[in-house]
Coordinates of C-alpha atoms and ligand atoms in Angstrom, one line a residue:
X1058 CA 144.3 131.7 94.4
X1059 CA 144.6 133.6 91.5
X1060 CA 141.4 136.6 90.6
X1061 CA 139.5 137.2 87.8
X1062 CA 140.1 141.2 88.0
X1063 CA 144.2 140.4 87.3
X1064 CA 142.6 138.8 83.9
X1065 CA 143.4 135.2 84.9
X1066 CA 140.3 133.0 84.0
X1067 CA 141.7 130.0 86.7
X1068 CA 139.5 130.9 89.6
X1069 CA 136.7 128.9 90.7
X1070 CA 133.4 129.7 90.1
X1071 CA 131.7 129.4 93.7
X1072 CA 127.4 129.3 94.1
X1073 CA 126.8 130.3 97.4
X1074 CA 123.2 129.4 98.7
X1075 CA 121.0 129.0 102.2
X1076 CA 117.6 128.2 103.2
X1077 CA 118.1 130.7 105.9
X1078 CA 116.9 133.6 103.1
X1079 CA 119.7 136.1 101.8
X1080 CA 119.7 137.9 104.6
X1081 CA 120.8 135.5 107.4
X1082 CA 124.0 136.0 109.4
X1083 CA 125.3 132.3 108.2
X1084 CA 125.0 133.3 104.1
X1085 CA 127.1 136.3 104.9
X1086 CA 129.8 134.3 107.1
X1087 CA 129.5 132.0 104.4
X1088 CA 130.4 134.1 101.4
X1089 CA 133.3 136.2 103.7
X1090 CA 134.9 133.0 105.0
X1091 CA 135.2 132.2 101.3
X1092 CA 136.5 135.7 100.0
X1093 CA 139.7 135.5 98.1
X1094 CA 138.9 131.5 97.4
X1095 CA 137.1 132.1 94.2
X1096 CA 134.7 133.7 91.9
X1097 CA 132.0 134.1 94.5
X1098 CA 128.1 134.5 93.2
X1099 CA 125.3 134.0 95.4
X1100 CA 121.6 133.1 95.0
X1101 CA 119.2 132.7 97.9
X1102 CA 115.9 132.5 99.0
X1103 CA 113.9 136.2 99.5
X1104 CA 112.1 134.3 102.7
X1105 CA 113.4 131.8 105.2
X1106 CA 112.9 128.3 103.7
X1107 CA 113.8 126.1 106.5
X1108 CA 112.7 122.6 106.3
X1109 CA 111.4 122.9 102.7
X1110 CA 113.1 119.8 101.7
X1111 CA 114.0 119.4 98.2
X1112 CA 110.6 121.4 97.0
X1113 CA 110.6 122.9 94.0
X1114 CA 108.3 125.8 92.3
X1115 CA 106.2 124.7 89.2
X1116 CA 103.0 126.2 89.9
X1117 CA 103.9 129.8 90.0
X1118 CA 106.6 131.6 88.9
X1119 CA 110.2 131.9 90.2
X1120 CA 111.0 135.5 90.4
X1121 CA 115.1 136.3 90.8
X1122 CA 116.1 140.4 92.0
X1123 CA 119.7 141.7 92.0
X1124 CA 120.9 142.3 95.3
X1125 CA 123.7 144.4 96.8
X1126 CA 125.8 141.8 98.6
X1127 CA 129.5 142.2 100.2
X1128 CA 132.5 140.5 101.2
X1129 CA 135.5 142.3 102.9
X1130 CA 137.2 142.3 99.5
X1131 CA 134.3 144.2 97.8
X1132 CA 131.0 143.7 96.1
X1133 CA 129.7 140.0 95.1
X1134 CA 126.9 139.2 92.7
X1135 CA 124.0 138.1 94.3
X1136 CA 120.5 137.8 93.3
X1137 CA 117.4 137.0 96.4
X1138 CA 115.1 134.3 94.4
X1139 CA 111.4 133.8 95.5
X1140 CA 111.4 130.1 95.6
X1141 CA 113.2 127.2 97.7
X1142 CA 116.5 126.2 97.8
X1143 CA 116.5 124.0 94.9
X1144 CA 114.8 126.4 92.8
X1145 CA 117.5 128.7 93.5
X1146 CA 120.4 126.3 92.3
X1147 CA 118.3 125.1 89.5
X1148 CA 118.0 128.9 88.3
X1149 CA 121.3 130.2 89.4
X1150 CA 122.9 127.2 87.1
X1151 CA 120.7 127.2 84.3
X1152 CA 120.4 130.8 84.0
X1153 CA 122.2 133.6 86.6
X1154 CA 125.5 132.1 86.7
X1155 CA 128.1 133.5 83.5
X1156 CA 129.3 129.8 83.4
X1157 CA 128.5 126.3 85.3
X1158 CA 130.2 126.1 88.9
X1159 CA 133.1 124.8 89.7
X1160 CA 131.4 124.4 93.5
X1161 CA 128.1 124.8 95.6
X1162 CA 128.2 125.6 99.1
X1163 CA 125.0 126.4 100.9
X1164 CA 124.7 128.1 104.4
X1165 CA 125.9 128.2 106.9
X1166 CA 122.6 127.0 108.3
X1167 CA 121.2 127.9 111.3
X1168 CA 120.9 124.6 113.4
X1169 CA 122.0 121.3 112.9
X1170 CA 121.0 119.0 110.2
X1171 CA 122.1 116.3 111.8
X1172 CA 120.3 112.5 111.7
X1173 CA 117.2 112.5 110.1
X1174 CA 117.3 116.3 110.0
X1175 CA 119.1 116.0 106.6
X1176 CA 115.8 114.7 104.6
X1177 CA 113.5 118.3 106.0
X1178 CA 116.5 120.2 105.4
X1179 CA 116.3 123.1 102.6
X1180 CA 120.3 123.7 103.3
X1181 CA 121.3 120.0 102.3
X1182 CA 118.6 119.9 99.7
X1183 CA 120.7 123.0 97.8
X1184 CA 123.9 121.4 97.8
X1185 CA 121.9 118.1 96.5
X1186 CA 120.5 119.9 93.4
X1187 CA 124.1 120.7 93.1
X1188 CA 125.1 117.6 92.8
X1189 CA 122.1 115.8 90.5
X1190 CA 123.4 118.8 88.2
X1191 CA 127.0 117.0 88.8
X1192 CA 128.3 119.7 90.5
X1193 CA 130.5 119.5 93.6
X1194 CA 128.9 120.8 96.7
X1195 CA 128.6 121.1 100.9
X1196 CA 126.7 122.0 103.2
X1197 CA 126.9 123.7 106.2
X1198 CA 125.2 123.8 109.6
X1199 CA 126.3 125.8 113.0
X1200 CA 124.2 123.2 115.5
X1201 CA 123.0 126.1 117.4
X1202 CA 119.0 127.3 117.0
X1203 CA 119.4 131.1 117.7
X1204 CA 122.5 133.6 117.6
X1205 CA 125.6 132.2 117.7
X1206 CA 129.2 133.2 116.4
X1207 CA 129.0 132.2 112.8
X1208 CA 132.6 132.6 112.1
X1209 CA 134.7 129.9 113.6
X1210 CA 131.8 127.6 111.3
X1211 CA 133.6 129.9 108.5
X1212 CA 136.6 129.1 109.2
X1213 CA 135.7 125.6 108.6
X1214 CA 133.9 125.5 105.7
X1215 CA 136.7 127.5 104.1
X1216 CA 139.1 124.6 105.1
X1217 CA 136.6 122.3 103.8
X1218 CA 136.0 124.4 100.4
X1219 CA 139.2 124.4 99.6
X1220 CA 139.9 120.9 100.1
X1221 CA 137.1 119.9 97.7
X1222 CA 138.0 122.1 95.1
X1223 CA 141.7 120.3 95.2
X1224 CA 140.6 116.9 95.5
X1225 CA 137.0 116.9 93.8
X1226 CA 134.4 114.9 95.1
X1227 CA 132.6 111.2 93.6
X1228 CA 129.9 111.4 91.3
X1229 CA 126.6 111.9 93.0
X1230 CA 128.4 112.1 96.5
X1231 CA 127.9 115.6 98.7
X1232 CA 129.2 116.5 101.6
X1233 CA 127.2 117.5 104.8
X1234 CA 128.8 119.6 107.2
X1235 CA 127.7 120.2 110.9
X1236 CA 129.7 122.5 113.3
X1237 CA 129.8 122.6 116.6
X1238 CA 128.8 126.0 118.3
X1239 CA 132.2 126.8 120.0
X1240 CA 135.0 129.1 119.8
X1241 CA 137.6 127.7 117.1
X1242 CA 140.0 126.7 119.7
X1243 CA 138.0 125.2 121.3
X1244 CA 137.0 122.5 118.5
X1245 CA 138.3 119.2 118.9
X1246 CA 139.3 118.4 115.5
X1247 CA 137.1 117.1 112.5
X1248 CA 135.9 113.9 112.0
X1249 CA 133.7 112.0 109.0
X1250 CA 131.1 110.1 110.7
X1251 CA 127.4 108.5 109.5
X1252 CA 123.8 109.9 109.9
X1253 CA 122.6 109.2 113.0
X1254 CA 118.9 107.3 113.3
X1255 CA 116.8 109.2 115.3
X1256 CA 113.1 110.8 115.1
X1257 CA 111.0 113.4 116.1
X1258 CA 108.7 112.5 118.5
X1259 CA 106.2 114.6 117.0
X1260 CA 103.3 116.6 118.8
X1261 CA 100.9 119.2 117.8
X1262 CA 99.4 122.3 120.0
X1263 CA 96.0 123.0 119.1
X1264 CA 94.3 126.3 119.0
X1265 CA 91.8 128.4 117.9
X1266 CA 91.4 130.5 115.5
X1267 CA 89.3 133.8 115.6
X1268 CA 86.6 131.8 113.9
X1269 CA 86.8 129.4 116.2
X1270 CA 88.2 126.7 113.9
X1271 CA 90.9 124.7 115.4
X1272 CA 94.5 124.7 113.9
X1273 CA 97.5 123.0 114.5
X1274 CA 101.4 123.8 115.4
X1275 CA 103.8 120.8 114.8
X1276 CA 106.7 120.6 117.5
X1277 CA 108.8 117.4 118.5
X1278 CA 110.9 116.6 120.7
X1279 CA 114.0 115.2 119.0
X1280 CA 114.8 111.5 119.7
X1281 CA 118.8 109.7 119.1
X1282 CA 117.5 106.2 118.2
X1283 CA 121.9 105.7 117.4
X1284 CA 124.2 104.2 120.0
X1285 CA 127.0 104.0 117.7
X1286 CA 129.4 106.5 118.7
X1287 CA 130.5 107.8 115.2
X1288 CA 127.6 109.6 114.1
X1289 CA 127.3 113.2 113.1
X1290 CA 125.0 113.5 116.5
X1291 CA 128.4 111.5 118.6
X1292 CA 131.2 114.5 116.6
X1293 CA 128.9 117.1 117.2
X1294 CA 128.2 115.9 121.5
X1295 CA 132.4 116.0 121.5
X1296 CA 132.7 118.9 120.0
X1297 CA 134.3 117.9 116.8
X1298 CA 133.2 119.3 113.1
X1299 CA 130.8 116.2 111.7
X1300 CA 131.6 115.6 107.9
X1301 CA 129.2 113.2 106.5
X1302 CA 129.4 112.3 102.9
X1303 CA 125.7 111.6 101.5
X1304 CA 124.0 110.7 98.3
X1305 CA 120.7 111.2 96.6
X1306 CA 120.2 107.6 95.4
X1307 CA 117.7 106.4 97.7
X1308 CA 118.0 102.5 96.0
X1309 CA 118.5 100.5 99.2
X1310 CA 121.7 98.7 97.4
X1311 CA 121.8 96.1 100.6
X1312 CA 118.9 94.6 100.0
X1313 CA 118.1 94.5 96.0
X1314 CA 119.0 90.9 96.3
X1315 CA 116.6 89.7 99.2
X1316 CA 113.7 91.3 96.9
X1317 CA 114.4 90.0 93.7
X1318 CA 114.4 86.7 95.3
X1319 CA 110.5 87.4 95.9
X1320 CA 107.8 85.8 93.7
X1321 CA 107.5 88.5 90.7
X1322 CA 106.7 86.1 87.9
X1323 CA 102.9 86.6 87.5
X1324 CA 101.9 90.2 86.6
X1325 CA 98.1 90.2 88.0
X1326 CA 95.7 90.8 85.5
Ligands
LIG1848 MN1 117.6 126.9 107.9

């Protein structure tokens, strides 16, 4: 892959994001696995924003700070943004970035976002601004909560990069990419599979505060509703590389028909 600094304007503009914050292991693995590929820029949350979704900041300002980032090759522009995710993409594209992105990778997330993961997910919900913007983007999740070796998952989302920037991706289609926690000879291969269904069965802890007013802590217990075997939750179990191409139309296409067969005739009054 050719580099800007021998004067050749032919390589990629890369936007590397997380929801981890800019100073998680996985953005780092992230933007080294990817050194040499590119024109890399990244723009990340200050604060972990795990399981933000696809919120956005329009109440109070969005504040964006250089930051000294590297790569093994050298220095990379960076800037740590105080919003979510999105806001980061949505800034980084409309403002940061010297010219629109040629691809968006965000991570490499720190747990799954597997199943119905994907909708609390801050990670995905980068790479989907990404791609309402029409840009091509992944993301990327090592399904492990704490610690782990980040850079087999680098190795793969290199492989995966690259791919996309040769073949492109279809209009409003992202990819959403979950790797198993193992050594990289130890992974089984990679496979595209579906989302999973599943759900949290939720609970909450109550407690007290010094005030003695109660307050509440969410936990769950996560629940595979799937018995399909190729879901992202199946790969991951066999310890393949889930790749799960998703969209941000939520129109439910399959039924469109069944509903506009309903009465709809009389608007009440
Ligand atoms: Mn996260």
């Amino acid at each position: 892959m050719s580099d800007t600094r021998n004067g050749a304007a032919t390589a990629p503009l890369i936007l590397i994001c997380n929801d981890d914050g800019i100073t998680a292991p996985g953005i780092a693995a992230l933007a080294a696995a990817l050194d040499g590929l590119g024109e890399l820029f990244v723009v990340a949350p200050a604060s972990e924003q795990s399981a933000v979704g696809h919120a956005i900041t329009v109440r109070d300002p969005v504040r964006a700070h250089p930051w000294a980032f590297s790569v093994p090759s050298g220095e990379v522009r960076a800037y740590s943004v105080s919003g979510t995710p999105a806001d980061c993409v949505k800034l980084a594209v409309n403002q940061l970035l010297p010219r629109r992105p040629d691809l968006v990778v965000s991570g490499i997330n720190q747990g799954p976002n597997t199943a119905v993961n994907i909708i609390y997910s801050g990670t995905v919900s980068a790479a989907t601004e990404a791609s309402i913007l029409g840009i091509d983007a992944v993301a990327f999740s090592l399904c492990q909560w704490q610690g782990g070796d980040f850079e087999p998952a680098g190795r793969v989302a290199r492989f995966i990069a690259e791919q996309v920037l040769r073949r492109g991706l279809p209009p409003g289609i992202l990819l959403n990419v979950n790797i198993p926690p193992l050594p990289s000879d130890q992974i089984a291969g990679i496979r595209i599979t579906r989302q999973a269904r599943s759900r949290w069965e939720e609970s909450f802890h109550e407690r007290v505060d010094p005030f003695n007013r109660p307050y509440y802590w969410l936990t769950g217990q996560f629940v595979n509703l799937d018995d399909g075997g190729d879901t992202d939750l199946d790969a991951i179990e066999e310890g393949y590389v889930s790749v799960t191409p998703i969209q941000y139309d939520l129109t439910a296409h399959q039924h469109l028909d069944a509903f506009r067969s309903w009465s709809w005739d009389a608007v009440p009054e």
